[in-house]
Coordinates of C-alpha atoms in Angstrom, one line a residue:
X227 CA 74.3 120.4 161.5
X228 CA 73.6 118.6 164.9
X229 CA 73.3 122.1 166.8
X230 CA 71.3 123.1 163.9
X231 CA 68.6 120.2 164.4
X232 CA 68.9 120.0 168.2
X233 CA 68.0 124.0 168.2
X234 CA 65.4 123.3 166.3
X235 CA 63.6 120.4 168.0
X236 CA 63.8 122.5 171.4
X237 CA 60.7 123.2 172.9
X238 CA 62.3 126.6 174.2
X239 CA 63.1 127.8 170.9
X240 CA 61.2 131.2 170.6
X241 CA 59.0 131.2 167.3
X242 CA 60.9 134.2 165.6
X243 CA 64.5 132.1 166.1
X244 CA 62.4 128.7 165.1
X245 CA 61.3 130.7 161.4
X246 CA 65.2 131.8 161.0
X247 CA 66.3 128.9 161.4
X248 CA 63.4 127.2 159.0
X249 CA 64.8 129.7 156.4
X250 CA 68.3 129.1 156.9
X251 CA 67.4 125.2 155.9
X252 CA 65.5 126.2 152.9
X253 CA 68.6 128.2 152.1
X254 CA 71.3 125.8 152.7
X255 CA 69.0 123.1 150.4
X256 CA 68.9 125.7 147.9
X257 CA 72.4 126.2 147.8
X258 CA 73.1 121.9 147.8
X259 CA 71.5 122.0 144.5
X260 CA 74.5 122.8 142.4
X261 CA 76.2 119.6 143.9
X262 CA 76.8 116.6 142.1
X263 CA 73.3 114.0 141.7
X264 CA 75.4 111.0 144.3
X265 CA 76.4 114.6 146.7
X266 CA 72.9 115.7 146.5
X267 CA 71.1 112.3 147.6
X268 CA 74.0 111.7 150.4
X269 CA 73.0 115.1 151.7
X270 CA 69.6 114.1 151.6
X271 CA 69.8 111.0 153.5
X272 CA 72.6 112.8 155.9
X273 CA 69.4 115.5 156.3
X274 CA 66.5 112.6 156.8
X275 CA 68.8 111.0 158.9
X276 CA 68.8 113.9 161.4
X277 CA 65.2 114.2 161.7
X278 CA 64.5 117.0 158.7
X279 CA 61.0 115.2 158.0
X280 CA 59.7 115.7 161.7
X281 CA 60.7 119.4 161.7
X282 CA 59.1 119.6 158.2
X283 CA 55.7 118.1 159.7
X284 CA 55.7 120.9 162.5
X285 CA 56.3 123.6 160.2
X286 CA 53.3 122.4 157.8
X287 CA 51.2 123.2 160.6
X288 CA 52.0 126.9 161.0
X289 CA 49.8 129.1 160.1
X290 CA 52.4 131.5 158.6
X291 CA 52.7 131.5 154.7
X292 CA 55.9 131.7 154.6
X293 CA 57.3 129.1 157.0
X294 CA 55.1 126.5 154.9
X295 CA 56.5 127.8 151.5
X296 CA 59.9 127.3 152.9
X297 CA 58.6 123.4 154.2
X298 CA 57.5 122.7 150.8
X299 CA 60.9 123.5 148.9
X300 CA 62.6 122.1 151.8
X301 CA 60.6 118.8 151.1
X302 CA 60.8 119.1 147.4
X303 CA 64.6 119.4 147.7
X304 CA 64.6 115.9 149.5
X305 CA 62.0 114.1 147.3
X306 CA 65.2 113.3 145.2
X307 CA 65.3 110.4 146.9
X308 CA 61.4 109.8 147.6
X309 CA 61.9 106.5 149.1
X310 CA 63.1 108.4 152.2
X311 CA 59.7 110.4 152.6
X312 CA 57.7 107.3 151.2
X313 CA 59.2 105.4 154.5
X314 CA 59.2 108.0 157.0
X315 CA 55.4 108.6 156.1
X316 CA 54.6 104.3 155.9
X317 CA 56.0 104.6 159.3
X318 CA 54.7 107.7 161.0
X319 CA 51.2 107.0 159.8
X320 CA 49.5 106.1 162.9
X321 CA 52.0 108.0 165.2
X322 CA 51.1 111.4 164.0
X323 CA 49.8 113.8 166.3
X324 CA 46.9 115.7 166.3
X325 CA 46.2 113.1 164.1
X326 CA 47.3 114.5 161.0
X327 CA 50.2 112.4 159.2
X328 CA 52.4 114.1 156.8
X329 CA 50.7 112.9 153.9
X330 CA 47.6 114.0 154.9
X331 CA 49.7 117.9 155.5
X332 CA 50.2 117.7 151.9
X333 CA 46.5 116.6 151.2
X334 CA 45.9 119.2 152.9
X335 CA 48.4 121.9 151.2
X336 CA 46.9 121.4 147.5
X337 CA 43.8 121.9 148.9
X338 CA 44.2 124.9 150.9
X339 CA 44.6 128.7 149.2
X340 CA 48.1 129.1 149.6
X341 CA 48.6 130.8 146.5
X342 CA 49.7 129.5 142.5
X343 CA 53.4 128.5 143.4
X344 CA 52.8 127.1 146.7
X345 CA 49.7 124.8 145.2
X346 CA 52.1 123.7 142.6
X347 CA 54.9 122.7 145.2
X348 CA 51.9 120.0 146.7
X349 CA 51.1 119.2 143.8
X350 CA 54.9 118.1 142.1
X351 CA 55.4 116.4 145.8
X352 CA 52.7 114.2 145.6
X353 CA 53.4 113.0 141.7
X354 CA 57.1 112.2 143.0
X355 CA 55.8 110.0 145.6
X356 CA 53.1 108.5 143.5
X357 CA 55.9 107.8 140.6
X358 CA 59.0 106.7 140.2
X359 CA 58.5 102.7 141.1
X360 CA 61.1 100.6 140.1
X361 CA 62.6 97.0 140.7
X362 CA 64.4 98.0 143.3
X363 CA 61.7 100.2 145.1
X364 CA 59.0 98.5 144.9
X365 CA 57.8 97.6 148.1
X366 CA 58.1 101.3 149.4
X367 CA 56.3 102.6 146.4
X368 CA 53.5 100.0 146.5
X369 CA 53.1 100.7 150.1
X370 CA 52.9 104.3 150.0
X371 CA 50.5 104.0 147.3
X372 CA 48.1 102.0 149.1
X373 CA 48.0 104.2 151.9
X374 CA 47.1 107.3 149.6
X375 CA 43.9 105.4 148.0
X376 CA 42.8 104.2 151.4
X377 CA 43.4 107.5 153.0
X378 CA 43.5 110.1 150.8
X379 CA 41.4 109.5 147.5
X380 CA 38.2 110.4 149.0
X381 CA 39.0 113.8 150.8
X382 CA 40.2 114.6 146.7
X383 CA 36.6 113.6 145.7
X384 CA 35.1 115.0 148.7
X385 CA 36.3 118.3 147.4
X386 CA 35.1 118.2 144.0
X387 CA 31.6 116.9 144.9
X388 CA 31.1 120.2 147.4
X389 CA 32.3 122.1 144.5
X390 CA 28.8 122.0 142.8
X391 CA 27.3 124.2 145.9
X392 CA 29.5 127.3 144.5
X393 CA 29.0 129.2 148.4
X394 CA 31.5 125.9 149.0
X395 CA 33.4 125.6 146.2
X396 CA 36.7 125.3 146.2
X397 CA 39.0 127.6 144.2
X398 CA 39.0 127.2 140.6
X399 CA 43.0 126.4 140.6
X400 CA 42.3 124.3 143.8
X401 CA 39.9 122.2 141.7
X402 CA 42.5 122.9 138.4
X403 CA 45.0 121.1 140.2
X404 CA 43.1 117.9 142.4
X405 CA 42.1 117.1 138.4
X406 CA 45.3 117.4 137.2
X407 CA 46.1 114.9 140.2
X408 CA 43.3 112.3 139.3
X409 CA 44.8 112.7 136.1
X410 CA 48.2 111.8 137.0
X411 CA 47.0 108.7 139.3
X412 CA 44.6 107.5 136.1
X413 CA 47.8 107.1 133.8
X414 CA 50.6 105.5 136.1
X415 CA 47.3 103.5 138.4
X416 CA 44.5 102.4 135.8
X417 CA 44.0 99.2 138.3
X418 CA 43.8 101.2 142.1
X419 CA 41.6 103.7 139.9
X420 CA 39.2 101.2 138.8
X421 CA 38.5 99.8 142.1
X422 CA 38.6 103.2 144.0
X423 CA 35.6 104.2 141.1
X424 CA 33.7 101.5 141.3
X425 CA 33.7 101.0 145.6
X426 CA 32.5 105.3 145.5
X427 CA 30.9 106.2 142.1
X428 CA 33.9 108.6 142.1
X429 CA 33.7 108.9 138.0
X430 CA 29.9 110.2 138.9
X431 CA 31.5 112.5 141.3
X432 CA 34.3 114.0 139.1
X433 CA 31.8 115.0 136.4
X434 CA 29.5 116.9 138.3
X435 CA 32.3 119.6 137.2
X436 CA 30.5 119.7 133.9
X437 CA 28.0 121.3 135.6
X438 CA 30.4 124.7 136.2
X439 CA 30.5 127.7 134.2
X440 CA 34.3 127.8 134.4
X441 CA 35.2 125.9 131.2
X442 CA 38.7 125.3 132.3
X443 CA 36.9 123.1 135.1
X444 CA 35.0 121.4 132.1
X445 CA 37.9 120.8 130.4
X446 CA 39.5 118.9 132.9
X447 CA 36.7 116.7 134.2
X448 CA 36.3 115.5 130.3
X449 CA 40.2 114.7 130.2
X450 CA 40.1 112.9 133.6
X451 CA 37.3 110.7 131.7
X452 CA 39.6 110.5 128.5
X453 CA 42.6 109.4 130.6
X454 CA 40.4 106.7 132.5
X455 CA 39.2 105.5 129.3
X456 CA 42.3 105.3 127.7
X457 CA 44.0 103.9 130.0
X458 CA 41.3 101.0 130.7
X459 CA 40.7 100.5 127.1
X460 CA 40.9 96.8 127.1
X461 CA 38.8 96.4 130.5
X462 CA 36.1 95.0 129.6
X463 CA 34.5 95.8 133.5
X464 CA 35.7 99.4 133.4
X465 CA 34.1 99.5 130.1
X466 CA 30.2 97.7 130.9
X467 CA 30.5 100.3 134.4
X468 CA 30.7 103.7 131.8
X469 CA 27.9 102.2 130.3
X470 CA 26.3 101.0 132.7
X471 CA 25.9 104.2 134.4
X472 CA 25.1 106.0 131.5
X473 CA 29.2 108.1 132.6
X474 CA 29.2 109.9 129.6
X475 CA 25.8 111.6 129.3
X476 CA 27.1 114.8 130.9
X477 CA 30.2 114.9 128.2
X478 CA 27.5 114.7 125.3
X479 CA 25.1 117.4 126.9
X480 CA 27.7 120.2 127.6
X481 CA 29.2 119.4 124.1
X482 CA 25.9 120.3 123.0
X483 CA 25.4 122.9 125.0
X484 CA 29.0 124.4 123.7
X485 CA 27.2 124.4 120.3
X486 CA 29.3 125.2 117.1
X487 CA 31.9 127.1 119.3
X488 CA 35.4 126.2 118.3
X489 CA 37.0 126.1 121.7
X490 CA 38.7 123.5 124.1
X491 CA 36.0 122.1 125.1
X492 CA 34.9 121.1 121.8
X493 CA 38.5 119.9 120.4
X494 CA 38.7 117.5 123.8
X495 CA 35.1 116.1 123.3
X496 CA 36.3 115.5 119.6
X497 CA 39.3 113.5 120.8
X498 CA 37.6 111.6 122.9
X499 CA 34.9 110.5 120.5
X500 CA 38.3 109.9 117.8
X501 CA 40.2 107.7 120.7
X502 CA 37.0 105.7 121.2
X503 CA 36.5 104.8 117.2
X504 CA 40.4 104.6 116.5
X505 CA 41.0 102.2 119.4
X506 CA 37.9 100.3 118.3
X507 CA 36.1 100.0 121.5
X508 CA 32.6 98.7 120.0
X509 CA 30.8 98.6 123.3
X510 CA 31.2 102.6 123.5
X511 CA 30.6 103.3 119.7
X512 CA 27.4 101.6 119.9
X513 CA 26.4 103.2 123.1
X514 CA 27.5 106.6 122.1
X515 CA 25.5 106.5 118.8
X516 CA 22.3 104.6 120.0
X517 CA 22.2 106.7 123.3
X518 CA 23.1 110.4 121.8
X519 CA 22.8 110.3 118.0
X520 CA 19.7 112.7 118.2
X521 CA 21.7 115.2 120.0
X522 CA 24.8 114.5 118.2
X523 CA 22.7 115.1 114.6
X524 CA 23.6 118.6 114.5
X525 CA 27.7 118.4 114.2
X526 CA 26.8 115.7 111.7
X527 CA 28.9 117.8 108.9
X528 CA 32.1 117.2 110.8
X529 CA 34.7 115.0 110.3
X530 CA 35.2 113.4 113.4
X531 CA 31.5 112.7 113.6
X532 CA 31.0 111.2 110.4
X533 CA 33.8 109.0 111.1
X534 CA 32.3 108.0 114.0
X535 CA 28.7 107.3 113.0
X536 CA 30.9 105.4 109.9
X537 CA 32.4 102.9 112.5
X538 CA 29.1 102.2 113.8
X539 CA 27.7 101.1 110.7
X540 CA 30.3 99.1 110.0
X541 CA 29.7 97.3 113.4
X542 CA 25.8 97.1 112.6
X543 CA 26.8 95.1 109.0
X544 CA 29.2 92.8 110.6
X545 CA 26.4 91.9 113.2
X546 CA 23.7 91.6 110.3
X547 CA 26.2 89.9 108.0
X548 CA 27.0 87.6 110.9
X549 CA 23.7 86.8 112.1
X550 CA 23.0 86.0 108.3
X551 CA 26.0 83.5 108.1
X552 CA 24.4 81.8 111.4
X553 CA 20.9 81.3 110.1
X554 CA 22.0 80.2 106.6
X555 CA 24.6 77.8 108.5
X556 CA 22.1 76.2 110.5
X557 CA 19.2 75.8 107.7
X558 CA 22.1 74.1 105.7
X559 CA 22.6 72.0 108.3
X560 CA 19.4 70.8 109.3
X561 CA 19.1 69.7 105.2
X562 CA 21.6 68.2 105.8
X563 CA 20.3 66.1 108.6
X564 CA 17.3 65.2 107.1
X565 CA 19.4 64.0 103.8
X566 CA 21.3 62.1 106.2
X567 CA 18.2 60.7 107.9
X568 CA 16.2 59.9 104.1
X569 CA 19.5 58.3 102.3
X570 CA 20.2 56.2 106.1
X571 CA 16.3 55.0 105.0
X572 CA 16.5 53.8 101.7
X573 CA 20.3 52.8 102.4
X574 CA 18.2 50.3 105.2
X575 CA 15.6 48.9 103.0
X576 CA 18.1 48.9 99.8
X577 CA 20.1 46.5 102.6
X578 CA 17.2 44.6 103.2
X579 CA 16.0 43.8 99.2
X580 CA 19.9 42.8 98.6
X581 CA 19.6 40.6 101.9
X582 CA 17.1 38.6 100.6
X583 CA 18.2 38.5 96.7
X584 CA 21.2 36.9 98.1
X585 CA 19.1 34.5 100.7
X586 CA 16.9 33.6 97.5
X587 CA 20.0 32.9 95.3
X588 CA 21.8 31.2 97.8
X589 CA 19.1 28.5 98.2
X590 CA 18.8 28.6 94.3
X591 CA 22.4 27.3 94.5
X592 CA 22.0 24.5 96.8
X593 CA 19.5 23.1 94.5
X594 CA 21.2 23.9 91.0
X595 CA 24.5 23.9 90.1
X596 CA 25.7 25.7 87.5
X597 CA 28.2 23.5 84.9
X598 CA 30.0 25.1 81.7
X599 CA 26.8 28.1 82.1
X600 CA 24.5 25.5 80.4
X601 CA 24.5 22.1 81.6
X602 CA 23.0 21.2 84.9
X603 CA 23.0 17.3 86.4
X604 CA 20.0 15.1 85.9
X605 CA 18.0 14.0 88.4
X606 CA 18.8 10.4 89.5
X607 CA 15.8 7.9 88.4
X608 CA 13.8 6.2 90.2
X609 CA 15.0 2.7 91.3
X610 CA 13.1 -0.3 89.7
X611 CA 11.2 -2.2 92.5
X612 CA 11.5 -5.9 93.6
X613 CA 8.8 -6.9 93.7
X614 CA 7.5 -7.3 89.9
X615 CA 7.3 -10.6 88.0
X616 CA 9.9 -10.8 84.8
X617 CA 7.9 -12.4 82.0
X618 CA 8.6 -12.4 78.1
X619 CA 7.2 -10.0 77.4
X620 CA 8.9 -7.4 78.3
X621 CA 12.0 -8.5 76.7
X622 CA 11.7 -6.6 73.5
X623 CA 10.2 -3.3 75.6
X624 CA 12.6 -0.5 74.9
X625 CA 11.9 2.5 77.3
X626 CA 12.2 6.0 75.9
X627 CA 15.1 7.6 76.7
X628 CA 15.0 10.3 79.7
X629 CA 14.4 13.5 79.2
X630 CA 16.5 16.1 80.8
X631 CA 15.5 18.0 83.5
X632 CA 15.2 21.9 83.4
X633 CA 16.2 24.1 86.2
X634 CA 12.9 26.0 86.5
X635 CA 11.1 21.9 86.7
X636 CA 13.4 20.8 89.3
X637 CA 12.1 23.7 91.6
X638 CA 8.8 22.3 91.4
X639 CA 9.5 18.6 92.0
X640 CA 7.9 18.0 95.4
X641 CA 9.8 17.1 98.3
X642 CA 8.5 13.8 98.4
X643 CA 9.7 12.8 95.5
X644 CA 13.3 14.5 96.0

């Protein structure tokens, strides 16, 4: 194994040994694969160990088919243990030469025509790297994963956009496989999608595929949006930006366009109008049906449409029902203030009237004195004066006796006199 990987990093190597040798360690990898799971990742560490990662980035680069279809088994063989690749790319980043990283070799592979097994190699590579986090791994896997959306989420878009020029389109499984990608990255990173689509419009992007006569190519542009969707279903900002930007306007017209055909473009439109209502996302029912229901009236007979147009009446009777709730609570209450405000009134001046009943009795009481409820005190007499003369004659004068005085009389004897 050490001559094998000193041989091999020898710049005198001639190119024909160099592509033995290559095939030899595709071989040899091949033939590791019946060993036990802790055998196999020992091996592969053993292999990173020696270098295996810098002989893989050379052979990348050739130009010869089948040197690179031998790199990418090679590579897929070792992603058994992709926190090795994750940290030998994290670290080699910058170092690369020519400027071209490892990771960008594989950006690179899925988007060049190596052929239907070779396309999918790239492609199973980079959903190993991108997967797989756990407790323990973490930090590698978050790392690696940043570096892919600041370096390599754009060429993917890139792609697709120049796919609408079809003199520089891509091939159709080229294109088959970056969606199947975006998929991939929309289920396990909903949150590093979201940002990457809002910073680039790359949702805009993506559904310029609608545009393509290759229905496949349809097809997976409409799931991509599904998959964002579902995933961000209770995103309220991932949800006000498809809206916003009118995203599914495109899905709507080619479903139209598709007409009455029974295909898969119509069962994946369906699905995605069914996921929208079942999940009860209100913000896209309404937008749906007050944005397209003129072009949507002619699948009106379906199921799935019905239902849908269903849901957004519902939502239109709970709005009217509220609103009607509101204003009936805030007439009643405003009665119910100006009750308040005529009962505090008359409360006041029925305050006022006892006020002065019990002022008027009070002074009543001071002057009267109620005894047994009928007898009151008489009112002392007068004291005789001095200064008169007695004579005879008034010897035999016997006064009348005094009258008592009534209550109602005694209130009108002056004060003078009191």
């Amino acid at each position: 194994m050490q001559r094998l990987f000193a041989t091999m990093r020898s710049s005198n190597i001639s190119a024909e040994s160099k592509r033995e040798l290559v095939l030899f360690l595709r071989e040899f990898c091949t033939v590791s694969s019946s060993l036990q799971p802790a055998q196999r990742m020992q091996l592969s560490r053993d292999l990173a160990g020696r270098g295996v990662f810098d002989i893989i980035s050379d052979v990348l680069r050739s130009q010869e088919k089948v040197l690179v279809s031998a790199g990418t088994d090679i590579l897929h063989y070792l992603t058994q243990d992709p926190n090795l690749l994750r940290s030998y790319i994290a670290n080699h980043e910058e170092s690369s030469r020519e400027g071209i990283s490892l990771l960008g070799l594989l950006i690179e592979g899925i988007a060049t025509d190596f052929g239907g097994e070779m396309l999918c190699q790239f492609l199973e590579i980079l959903k190993v790297l991108l997967d797989g986090c756990t407790a323990d791994t973490v930090t590698q896997c978050r790392d690696f994963i940043e570096l892919f959306y600041e370096k390599c989420f754009d060429k993917l878009i890139n792609i697709i956009e120049s796919s609408r020029v079809e003199e520089y389109s891509a091939k159709l499984e080229i294109l088959y496989n970056i969606c199947e990608l975006l998929c991939f990255c929309a289920r396990h990173h909903p949150y590093k999608i979201k940002i990457t689509f809002f910073g680039s419009n790359s949702m805009e992007k993506i559904l310029t595929l609608t545009r393509r006569r290759e229905r496949s190519l349809v097809v997976a542009a409409v799931r991509i949006m599904r998959t964002i969707i579902g995933a961000g279903r209770n995103d309220e900002l991932l949800i006000s930006h498809v809206i916003e930007f009118n995203t599914l306007k495109p899905i709507i017209e080619v479903f139209v366009e598709n007409g009455n055909r029974y295909n898969m473009l119509h069962s994946t439109v369906l699905e995605l109008l069914d996921f929208i209502r079942k999940e009860n996302l209100k913000s896209l029912v309404l937008y749906v049906v007050e944005s397209f229901w003129d072009q949507l009236l002619m699948f009106e007979q379906l199921a799935s449409i019905q239902a849908f147009k269903l849901k957004y009446q519902e939502y239109v009777d709970i709005a009217e029902e509220t609103q009607t709730t509101s204003v009936d609570h805030t007439r009643k209450a405003d009665e119910r203030g100006l009750d308040k405000e005529e009962e505090d009134y008359f409360s006041k001046d029925s305050n006022e009237e006892d006020s002065a009943a019990q002022t008027r009795h009070a002074h009543q009481q001071c002057l009267v004195k109620p005894a047994n409820g009928s007898e009151i005190h008489h009112i002392p007499a007068r004291p005789k004066s001095g200064g008169l003369v007695d004579n005879g004659s008034d010897k035999d004068y016997k006064p009348s006796p005094k009258r008592p005085v009534k209550a109602d009389e005694a209130l009108n004897i002056p004060m003078e006199s009191r």
